[in-house]
Structure formats: C-alpha cells, structure tokens
PDB file of C-alpha atoms in Angstrom:
ATOM      1  CA  UNK K  24      -2.167 -33.638  -2.812  1.00 68.00           C
ATOM      2  CA  UNK K  25      -6.118 -31.624  -3.049  1.00 87.00           C
ATOM      3  CA  UNK K  26      -5.085 -28.765  -0.335  1.00 88.00           C
ATOM      4  CA  UNK K  27      -2.401 -27.656  -2.442  1.00 89.00           C
ATOM      5  CA  UNK K  28      -4.153 -28.453  -6.596  1.00 90.00           C
ATOM      6  CA  UNK K  29      -6.741 -26.189  -4.422  1.00 92.00           C
ATOM      7  CA  UNK K  30      -4.525 -23.697  -3.307  1.00 92.00           C
ATOM      8  CA  UNK K  31      -3.316 -23.099  -6.874  1.00 93.00           C
ATOM      9  CA  UNK K  32      -6.616 -23.107  -8.270  1.00 93.00           C
ATOM     10  CA  UNK K  33      -8.197 -20.227  -5.771  1.00 94.00           C
ATOM     11  CA  UNK K  34      -3.947 -18.505  -6.608  1.00 95.00           C
ATOM     12  CA  UNK K  35      -5.437 -18.155 -10.098  1.00 95.00           C
ATOM     13  CA  UNK K  36      -9.277 -17.848 -10.211  1.00 95.00           C
ATOM     14  CA  UNK K  37      -7.214 -13.723  -8.269  1.00 95.00           C
ATOM     15  CA  UNK K  38      -4.396 -13.820 -10.927  1.00 93.00           C
ATOM     16  CA  UNK K  39      -8.086 -13.748 -13.850  1.00 93.00           C
ATOM     17  CA  UNK K  40      -9.376 -10.807 -11.180  1.00 94.00           C
ATOM     18  CA  UNK K  41      -6.624  -9.025 -11.077  1.00 93.00           C
ATOM     19  CA  UNK K  42      -5.655  -8.991 -14.709  1.00 90.00           C
ATOM     20  CA  UNK K  43      -9.677  -8.601 -15.259  1.00 94.00           C
ATOM     21  CA  UNK K  44     -10.055  -4.571 -12.657  1.00 94.00           C
ATOM     22  CA  UNK K  45      -6.542  -3.637 -14.014  1.00 92.00           C
ATOM     23  CA  UNK K  46      -7.899  -4.455 -17.703  1.00 93.00           C
ATOM     24  CA  UNK K  47     -10.860  -2.585 -16.668  1.00 94.00           C
ATOM     25  CA  UNK K  48      -9.295   0.523 -14.318  1.00 94.00           C
ATOM     26  CA  UNK K  49      -6.408   0.640 -17.119  1.00 92.00           C
ATOM     27  CA  UNK K  50      -8.564   0.580 -20.343  1.00 93.00           C
ATOM     28  CA  UNK K  51      -5.764  -2.234 -22.395  1.00 91.00           C
ATOM     29  CA  UNK K  52      -4.296  -5.577 -20.394  1.00 88.00           C
ATOM     30  CA  UNK K  53      -1.194  -5.662 -18.605  1.00 82.00           C
ATOM     31  CA  UNK K  54       2.004  -6.248 -21.542  1.00 84.00           C
ATOM     32  CA  UNK K  55       5.402  -6.146 -20.365  1.00 86.00           C
ATOM     33  CA  UNK K  56       4.911  -4.699 -16.264  1.00 82.00           C
ATOM     34  CA  UNK K  57       8.110  -4.201 -14.319  1.00 89.00           C
ATOM     35  CA  UNK K  58       9.182  -4.290 -10.946  1.00 89.00           C
ATOM     36  CA  UNK K  59       9.491  -0.325 -10.314  1.00 87.00           C
ATOM     37  CA  UNK K  60      12.246   0.676  -8.713  1.00 90.00           C
ATOM     38  CA  UNK K  61      11.488   1.455  -5.012  1.00 88.00           C
ATOM     39  CA  UNK K  62      14.301   3.416  -2.206  1.00 87.00           C
ATOM     40  CA  UNK K  63      13.575   2.354   1.062  1.00 86.00           C
ATOM     41  CA  UNK K  64      15.248   3.346   3.615  1.00 89.00           C
ATOM     42  CA  UNK K  65      13.403   2.891   7.542  1.00 91.00           C
ATOM     43  CA  UNK K  66      13.583   5.482  10.108  1.00 93.00           C
ATOM     44  CA  UNK K  67      16.933   4.899  12.539  1.00 95.00           C
ATOM     45  CA  UNK K  68      14.741   4.915  16.371  1.00 96.00           C
ATOM     46  CA  UNK K  69      10.879   4.617  17.253  1.00 96.00           C
ATOM     47  CA  UNK K  70      11.045   8.388  18.229  1.00 96.00           C
ATOM     48  CA  UNK K  71      11.924   9.151  13.885  1.00 94.00           C
ATOM     49  CA  UNK K  72       9.814   6.419  12.756  1.00 92.00           C
ATOM     50  CA  UNK K  73       6.657   8.304  15.371  1.00 89.00           C
ATOM     51  CA  UNK K  74       7.587  11.946  13.854  1.00 90.00           C
ATOM     52  CA  UNK K  75       7.678  10.628  10.224  1.00 89.00           C
ATOM     53  CA  UNK K  76       4.004   9.648  11.171  1.00 82.00           C
ATOM     54  CA  UNK K  77       3.201  12.758  12.089  1.00 82.00           C
ATOM     55  CA  UNK K  78       4.537  14.707   9.535  1.00 87.00           C
ATOM     56  CA  UNK K  79       3.435  12.194   6.692  1.00 89.00           C
ATOM     57  CA  UNK K  80       0.593  10.547   7.643  1.00 90.00           C
ATOM     58  CA  UNK K  81      -2.610  11.973   5.927  1.00 92.00           C
ATOM     59  CA  UNK K  82      -4.656   9.655   9.137  1.00 92.00           C
ATOM     60  CA  UNK K  83      -2.583  10.912  11.902  1.00 85.00           C
ATOM     61  CA  UNK K  84      -2.194  14.410  10.693  1.00 86.00           C
ATOM     62  CA  UNK K  85      -6.440  15.382  10.651  1.00 92.00           C
ATOM     63  CA  UNK K  86      -6.198  13.535  14.261  1.00 91.00           C
ATOM     64  CA  UNK K  87      -3.382  15.080  15.555  1.00 88.00           C
ATOM     65  CA  UNK K  88      -5.616  18.693  14.236  1.00 91.00           C
ATOM     66  CA  UNK K  89      -8.504  17.684  15.520  1.00 93.00           C
ATOM     67  CA  UNK K  90      -7.783  17.279  19.295  1.00 93.00           C
ATOM     68  CA  UNK K  91      -5.897  20.387  18.499  1.00 92.00           C
ATOM     69  CA  UNK K  92      -9.045  21.572  17.029  1.00 93.00           C
ATOM     70  CA  UNK K  93     -11.822  20.210  20.380  1.00 93.00           C
ATOM     71  CA  UNK K  94      -8.952  21.874  22.771  1.00 92.00           C
ATOM     72  CA  UNK K  95      -9.450  25.472  21.535  1.00 88.00           C
ATOM     73  CA  UNK K  96     -13.248  25.510  22.854  1.00 80.00           C
TER      74      UNK K  96
END
C-alpha cells in the first residue's frame, strides 16, 4: 500500500510541476483543455515507413545530405 501511495504522491508532484511549466510558458494556467483531434495513419509497409522517414524526418534528411556531401568530396 505504501508503494501505491508513494506513486500517487510522485504523480501529483509531476502534475503540479507540469501545470507550473505550462503557466510559465503560456502565461496563464491551463483552463478547459481539449484533446486535439489527431488523425494518425501508419505506413502500410516497412518500405513505406522508411521512405516517409527519409522525406520528413529532419535528422534523417541531415544525415543523408551529410553523406552525399562527404561522397562528393
């Protein structure tokens, strides 16, 4: 039971810290937050996922460009 109580106290502390960070960044306390509507569509195959990463992930794009630049030397 004490482990559960400890976990709850930690979770409440984390919630309090999150609210304080929100207020610090946004300038006011959170009020009437709504869950955003997010339409998530996953790639149909591994190859499609890899291609999407190549086209959309800034880290992957930077790595590819760095490799191409190194090979061009």
